[in-house]
Tab-separated table of C-alpha atoms in Angstrom:
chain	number	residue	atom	x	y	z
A	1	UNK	CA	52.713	-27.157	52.343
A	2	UNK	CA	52.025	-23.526	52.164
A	3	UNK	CA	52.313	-21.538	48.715
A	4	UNK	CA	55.603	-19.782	49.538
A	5	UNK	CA	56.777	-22.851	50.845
A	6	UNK	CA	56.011	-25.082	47.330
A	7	UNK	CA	58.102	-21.841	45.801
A	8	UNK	CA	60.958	-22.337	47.570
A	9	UNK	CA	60.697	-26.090	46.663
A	10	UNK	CA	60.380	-25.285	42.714
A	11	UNK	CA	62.198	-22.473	41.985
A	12	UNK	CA	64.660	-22.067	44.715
A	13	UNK	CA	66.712	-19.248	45.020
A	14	UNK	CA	65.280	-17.990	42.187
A	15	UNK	CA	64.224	-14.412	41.328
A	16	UNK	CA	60.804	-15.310	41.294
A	17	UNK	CA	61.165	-16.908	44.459
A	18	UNK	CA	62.251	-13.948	46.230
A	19	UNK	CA	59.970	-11.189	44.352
A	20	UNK	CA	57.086	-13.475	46.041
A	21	UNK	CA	58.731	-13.091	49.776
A	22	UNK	CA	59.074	-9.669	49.127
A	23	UNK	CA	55.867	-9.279	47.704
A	24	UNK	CA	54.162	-11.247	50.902
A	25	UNK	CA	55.743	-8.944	53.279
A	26	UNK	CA	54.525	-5.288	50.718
A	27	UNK	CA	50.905	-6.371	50.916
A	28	UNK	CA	50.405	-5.630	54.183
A	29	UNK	CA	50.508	-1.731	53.046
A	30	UNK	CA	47.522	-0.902	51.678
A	31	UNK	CA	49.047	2.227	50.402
A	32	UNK	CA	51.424	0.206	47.776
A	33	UNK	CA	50.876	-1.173	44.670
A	34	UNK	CA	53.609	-4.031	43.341
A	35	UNK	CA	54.222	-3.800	39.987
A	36	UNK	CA	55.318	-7.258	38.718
A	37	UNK	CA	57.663	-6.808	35.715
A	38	UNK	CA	60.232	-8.502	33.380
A	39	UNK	CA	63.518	-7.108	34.167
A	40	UNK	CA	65.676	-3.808	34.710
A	41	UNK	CA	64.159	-1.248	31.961
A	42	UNK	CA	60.720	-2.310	33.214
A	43	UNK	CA	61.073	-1.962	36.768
A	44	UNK	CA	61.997	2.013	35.894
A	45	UNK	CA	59.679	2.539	32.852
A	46	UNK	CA	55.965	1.516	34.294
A	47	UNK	CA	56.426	3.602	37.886
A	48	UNK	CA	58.075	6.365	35.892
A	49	UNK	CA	55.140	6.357	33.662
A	50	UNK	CA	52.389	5.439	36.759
A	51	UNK	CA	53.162	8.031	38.901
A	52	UNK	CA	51.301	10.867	37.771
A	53	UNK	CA	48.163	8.514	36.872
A	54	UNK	CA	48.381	6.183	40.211
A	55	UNK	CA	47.965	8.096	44.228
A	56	UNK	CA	49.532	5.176	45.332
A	57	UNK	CA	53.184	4.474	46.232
A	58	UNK	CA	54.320	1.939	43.440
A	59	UNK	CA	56.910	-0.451	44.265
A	60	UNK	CA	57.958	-2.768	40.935
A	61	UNK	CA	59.875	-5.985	41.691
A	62	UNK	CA	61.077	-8.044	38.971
A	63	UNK	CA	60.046	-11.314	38.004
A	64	UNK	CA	63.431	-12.644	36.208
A	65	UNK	CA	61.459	-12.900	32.921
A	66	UNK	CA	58.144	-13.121	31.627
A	67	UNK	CA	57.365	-16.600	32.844
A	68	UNK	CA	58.378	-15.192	36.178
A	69	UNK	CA	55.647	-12.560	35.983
A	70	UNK	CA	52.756	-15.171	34.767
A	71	UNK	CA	54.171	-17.133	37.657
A	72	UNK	CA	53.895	-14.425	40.259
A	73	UNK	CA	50.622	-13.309	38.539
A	74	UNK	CA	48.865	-17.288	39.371
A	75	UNK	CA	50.037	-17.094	42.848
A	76	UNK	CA	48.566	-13.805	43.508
A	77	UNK	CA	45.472	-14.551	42.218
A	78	UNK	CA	43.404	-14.835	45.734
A	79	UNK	CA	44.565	-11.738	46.892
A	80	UNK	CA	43.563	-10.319	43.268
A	81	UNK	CA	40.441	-11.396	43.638
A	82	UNK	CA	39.060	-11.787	46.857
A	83	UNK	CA	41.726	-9.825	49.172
A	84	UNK	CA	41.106	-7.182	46.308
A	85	UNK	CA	44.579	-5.944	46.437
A	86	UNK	CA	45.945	-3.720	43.536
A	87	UNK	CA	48.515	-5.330	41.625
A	88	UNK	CA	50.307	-4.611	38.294
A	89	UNK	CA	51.716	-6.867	35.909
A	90	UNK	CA	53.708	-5.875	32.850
A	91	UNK	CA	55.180	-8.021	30.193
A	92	UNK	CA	56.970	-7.803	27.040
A	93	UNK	CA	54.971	-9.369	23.301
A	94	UNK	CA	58.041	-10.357	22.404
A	95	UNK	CA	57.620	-12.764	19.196
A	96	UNK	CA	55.401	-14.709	21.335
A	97	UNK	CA	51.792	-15.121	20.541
A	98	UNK	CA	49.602	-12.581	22.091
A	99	UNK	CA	47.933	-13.463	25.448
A	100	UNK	CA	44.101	-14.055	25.723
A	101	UNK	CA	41.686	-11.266	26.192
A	102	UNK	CA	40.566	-12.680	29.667
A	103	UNK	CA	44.685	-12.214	30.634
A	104	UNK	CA	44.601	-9.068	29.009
A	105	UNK	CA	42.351	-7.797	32.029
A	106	UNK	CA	45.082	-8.465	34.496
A	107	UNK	CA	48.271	-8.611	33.146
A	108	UNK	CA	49.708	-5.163	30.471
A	109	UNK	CA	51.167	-6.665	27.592
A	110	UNK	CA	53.357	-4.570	25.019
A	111	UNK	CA	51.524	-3.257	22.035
A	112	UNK	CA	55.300	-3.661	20.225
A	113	UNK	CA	58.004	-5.954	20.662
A	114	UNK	CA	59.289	-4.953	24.713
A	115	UNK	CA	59.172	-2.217	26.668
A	116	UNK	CA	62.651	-0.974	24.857
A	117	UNK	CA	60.641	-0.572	21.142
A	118	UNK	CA	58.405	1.884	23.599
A	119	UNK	CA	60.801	4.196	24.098
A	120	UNK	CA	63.510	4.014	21.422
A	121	UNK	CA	60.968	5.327	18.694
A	122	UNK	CA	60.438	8.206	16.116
A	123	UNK	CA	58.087	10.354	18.241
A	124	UNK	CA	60.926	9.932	21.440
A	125	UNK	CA	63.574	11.516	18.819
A	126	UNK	CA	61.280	14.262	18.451
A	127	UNK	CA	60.113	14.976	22.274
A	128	UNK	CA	63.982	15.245	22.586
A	129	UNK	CA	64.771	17.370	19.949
A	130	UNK	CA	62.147	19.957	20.242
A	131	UNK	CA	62.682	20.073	24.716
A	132	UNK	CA	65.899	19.415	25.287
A	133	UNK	CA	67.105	21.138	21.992
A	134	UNK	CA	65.091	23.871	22.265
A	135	UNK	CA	63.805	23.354	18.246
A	136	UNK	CA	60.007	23.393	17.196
A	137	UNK	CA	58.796	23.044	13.582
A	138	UNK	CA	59.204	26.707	13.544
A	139	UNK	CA	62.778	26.476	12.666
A	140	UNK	CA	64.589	26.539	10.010
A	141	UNK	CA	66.238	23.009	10.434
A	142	UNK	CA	63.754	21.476	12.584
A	143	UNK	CA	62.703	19.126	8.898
A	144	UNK	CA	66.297	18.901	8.119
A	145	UNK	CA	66.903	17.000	11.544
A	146	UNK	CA	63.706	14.708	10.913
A	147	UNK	CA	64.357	13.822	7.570
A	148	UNK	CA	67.932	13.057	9.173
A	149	UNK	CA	66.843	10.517	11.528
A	150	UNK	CA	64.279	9.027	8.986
A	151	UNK	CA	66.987	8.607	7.107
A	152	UNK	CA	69.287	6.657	9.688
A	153	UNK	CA	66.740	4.643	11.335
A	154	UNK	CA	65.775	3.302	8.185
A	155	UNK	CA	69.399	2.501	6.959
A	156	UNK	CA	69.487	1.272	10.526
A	157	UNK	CA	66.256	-1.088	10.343
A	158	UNK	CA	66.983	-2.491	7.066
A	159	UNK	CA	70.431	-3.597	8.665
A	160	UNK	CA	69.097	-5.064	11.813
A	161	UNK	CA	66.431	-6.995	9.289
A	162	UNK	CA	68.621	-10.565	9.273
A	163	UNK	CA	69.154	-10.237	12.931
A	164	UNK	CA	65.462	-10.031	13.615
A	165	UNK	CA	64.461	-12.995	11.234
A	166	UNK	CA	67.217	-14.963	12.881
A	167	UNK	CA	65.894	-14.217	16.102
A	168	UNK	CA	62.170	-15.187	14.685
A	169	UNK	CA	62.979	-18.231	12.982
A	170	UNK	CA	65.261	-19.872	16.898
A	171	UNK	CA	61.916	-18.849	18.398
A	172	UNK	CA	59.651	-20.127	15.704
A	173	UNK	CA	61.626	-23.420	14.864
A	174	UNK	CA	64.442	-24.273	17.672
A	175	UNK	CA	61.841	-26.150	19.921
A	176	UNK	CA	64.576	-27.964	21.908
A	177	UNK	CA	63.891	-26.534	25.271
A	178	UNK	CA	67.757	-27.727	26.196
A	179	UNK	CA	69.418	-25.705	23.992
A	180	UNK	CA	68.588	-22.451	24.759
A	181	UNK	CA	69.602	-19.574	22.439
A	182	UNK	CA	69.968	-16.443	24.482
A	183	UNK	CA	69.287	-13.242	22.427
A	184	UNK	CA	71.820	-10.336	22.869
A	185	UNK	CA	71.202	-7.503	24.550
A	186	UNK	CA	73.945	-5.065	22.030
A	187	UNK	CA	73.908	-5.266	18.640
A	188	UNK	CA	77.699	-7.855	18.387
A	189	UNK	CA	80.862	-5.280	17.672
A	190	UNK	CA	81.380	-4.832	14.150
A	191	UNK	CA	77.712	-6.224	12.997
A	192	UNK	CA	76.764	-2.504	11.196
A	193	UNK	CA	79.561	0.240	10.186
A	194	UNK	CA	78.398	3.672	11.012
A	195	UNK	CA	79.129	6.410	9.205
A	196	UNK	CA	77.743	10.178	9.737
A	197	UNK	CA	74.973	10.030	7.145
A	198	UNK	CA	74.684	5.818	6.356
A	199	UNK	CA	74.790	2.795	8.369
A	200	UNK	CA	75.201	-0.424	6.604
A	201	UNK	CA	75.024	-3.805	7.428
A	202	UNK	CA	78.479	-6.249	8.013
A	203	UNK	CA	77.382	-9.482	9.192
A	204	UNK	CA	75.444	-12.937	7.609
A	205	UNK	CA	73.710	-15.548	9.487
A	206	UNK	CA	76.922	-17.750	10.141
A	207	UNK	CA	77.943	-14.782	11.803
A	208	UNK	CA	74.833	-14.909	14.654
A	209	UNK	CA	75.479	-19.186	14.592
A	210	UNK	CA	78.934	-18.889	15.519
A	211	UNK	CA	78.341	-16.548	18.266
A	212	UNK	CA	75.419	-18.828	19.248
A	213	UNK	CA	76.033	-22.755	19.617
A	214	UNK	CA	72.776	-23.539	20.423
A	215	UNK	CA	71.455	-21.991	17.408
A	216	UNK	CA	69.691	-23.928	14.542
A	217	UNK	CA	70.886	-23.412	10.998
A	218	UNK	CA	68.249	-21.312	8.875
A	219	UNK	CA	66.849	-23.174	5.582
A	220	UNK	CA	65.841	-21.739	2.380
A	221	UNK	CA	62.183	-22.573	2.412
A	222	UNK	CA	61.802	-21.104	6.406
A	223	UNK	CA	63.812	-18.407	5.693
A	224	UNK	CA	60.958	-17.274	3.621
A	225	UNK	CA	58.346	-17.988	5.604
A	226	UNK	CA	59.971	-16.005	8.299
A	227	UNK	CA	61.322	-12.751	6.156
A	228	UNK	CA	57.337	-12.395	5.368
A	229	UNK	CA	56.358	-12.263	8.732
A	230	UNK	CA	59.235	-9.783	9.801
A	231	UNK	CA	59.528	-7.847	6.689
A	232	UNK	CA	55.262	-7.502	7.263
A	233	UNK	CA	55.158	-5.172	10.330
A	234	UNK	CA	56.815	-1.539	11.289
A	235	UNK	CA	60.414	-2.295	12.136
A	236	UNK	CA	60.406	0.134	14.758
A	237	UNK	CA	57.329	-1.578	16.851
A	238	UNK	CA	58.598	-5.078	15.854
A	239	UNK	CA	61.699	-5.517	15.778
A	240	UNK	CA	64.292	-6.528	19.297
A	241	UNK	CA	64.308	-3.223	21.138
A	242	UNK	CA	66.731	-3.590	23.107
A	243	UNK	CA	69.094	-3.031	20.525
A	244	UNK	CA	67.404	0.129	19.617
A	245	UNK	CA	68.923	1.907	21.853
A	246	UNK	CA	72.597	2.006	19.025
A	247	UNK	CA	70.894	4.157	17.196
A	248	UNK	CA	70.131	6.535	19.764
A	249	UNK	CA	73.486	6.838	21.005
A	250	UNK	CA	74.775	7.780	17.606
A	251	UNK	CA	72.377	10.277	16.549
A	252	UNK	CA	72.211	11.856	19.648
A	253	UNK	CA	75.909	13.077	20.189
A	254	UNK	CA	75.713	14.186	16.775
A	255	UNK	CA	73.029	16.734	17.445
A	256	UNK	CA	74.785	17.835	20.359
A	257	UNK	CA	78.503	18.092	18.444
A	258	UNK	CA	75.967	19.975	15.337
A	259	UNK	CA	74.328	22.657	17.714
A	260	UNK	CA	78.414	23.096	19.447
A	261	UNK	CA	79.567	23.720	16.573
A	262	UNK	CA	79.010	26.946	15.153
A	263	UNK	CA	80.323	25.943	11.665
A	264	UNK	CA	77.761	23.255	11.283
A	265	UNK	CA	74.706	23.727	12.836
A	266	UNK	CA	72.831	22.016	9.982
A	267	UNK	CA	69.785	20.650	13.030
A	268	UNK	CA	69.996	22.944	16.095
A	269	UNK	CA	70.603	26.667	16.477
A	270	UNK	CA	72.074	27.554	19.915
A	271	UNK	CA	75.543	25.749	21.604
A	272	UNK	CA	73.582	23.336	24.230
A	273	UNK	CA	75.433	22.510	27.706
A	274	UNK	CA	74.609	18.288	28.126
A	275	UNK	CA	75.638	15.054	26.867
A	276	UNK	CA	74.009	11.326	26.576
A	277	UNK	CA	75.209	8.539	28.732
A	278	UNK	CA	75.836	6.336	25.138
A	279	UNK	CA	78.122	4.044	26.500
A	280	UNK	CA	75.767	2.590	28.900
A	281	UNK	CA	72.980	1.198	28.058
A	282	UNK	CA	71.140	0.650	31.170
A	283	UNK	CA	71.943	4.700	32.198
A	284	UNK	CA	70.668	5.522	28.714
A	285	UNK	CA	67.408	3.942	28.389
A	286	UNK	CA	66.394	6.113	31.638
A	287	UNK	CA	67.737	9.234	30.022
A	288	UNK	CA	65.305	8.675	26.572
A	289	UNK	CA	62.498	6.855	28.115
A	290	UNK	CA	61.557	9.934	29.905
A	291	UNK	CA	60.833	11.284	26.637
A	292	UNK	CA	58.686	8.369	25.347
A	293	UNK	CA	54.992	9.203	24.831
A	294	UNK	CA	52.805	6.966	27.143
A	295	UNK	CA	50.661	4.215	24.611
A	296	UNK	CA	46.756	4.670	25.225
A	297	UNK	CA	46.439	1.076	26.120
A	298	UNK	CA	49.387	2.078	28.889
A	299	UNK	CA	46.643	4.444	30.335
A	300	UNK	CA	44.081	2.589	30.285
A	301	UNK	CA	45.901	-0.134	32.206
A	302	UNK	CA	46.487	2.550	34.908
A	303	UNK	CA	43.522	3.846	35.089
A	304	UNK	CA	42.385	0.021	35.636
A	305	UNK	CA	44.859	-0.233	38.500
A	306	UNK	CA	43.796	3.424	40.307
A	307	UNK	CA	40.057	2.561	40.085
């Protein structure tokens, strides 16, 4: 039984299944490099990010998941390695413990949570503000717009803190591979009240349970051990980022209403002509990650690819 055909006996009609026949049939180009990657964000982050660092033409499939990428990345090994064919593989840390070194060489893992924490970050806010603004540190209210987001994000981190422990302790503690407990990709309606200079927090755990049936009930003594792991690292880097993106697409239209508004103008100094996409997540993330600065380790992992 060939390898494709032991795929479509294991995982048929799955993602990964069809990324492979795909994948069988882009090969033959010696002028491509696949990228192998998690999901939708990925598959327009990495080539958006590649292409001014990579000659080739870079065609990213998705893998339906991490496991779907270290799945795709054992049954390309031979062509890896003695076909010597150019691959990428990208996956997300996640709250997962880190992969070996020796994977390390073959497959990019995030330096921060997911691909999402990559973009949706304070040095994006500022790539955006200063070119698509028009507002350098030269400017009278270039610090009054940075202390403004520092200001949000953290009221905005400190509120998202429960969510991310609960998420921590399911994967830390809710072993039972049958009840799966899917994390969400928007922050639930009414979880954290915006207002224009606060947001607050308005849910509790029984809150995430309910919306969750699969979920396991949080106890007092794991609840620590989990709020010291979480509360430990940079909430920005470690925390689920793909619910960064709220915060965003509220600060965002704010700037813009501030600079088209010549009674305010508290951040920017000149009417501006655009708007965000907030409403759509998927739309968004392209419109910011553009922004994002590129992670060394991102680079190198080019670099690695091109060589």
């Amino acid at each position: 039984m060939s390898t494709l055909d032991k795929m479509n006996s294991q995982y048929s009609r799955s993602i990964t299944t069809v990324t492979f026949q795909k994948y069988q049939l882009l090969k033959k180009n010696k002028n491509i490099i696949t990228f192998f990657v998690e999901g939708e964000d990925d598959q327009f982050f990495y080539p958006m990010k590649a292409r001014s660092h990579i000659p080739n033409q870079i065609v990213p499939l998705q893998c339906g998941g991490k496991d779907g990428v270290l799945e795709i990345w054992k049954l390309t090994k031979k062509d890896r390695l003695e076909n010597n064919i150019k691959i990428g593989y990208f996956i997300d840390k996640d709250f997962d413990t880190p992969l070996s070194s020796d994977l390390r060489d073959y497959i990019y893992e995030t330096p921060v949570y997911s691909v999402e924490n990559l973009c949706f970050n304070k040095q994006t806010f500022i790539n955006i503000y200063t070119e698509k603004f028009n507002m350098t540190p030269a400017d009278n209210n270039y610090h009054s717009a940075i202390t403004y987001y520092d200001t949000m994000s953290s009221d905005f981190f400190n509120s998202l803190l429960d969510i991310n422990i609960w998420f921590y302790y399911q994967r830390k503690f809710n072993t039972d591979k049958n009840k799966t407990v899917k994390f969400p990709k928007k922050i639930p309606s009414g979880y954290l009240i915006y207002e224009e200079n606060k947001i607050s927090k308005n849910y509790n755990f029984d809150d995430l349970n309910v919306n969750n049936p699969n979920a396991i009930v949080i106890d007092t003594d794991n609840y620590s051990t989990c709020y010291n792991v979480v509360s430990n690292y940079k909430y920005e880097d470690f925390f689920r980022g793909k619910l960064h993106w709220s915060l965003f697409a509220y600060i965002l239209p704010i700037l813009v209403e501030d600079a088209n508004d010549t009674t305010k103008q508290r951040f920017v100094n000149e009417k501006v002509k655009f708007t965000f996409t907030k409403n759509d997540p998927r739309k968004f993330f392209e419109e910011i990650s553009i922004y994002s600065p590129c992670p060394p380790c991102l680079l190198q992992y080019f670099s690695k690819i091109a060589a």
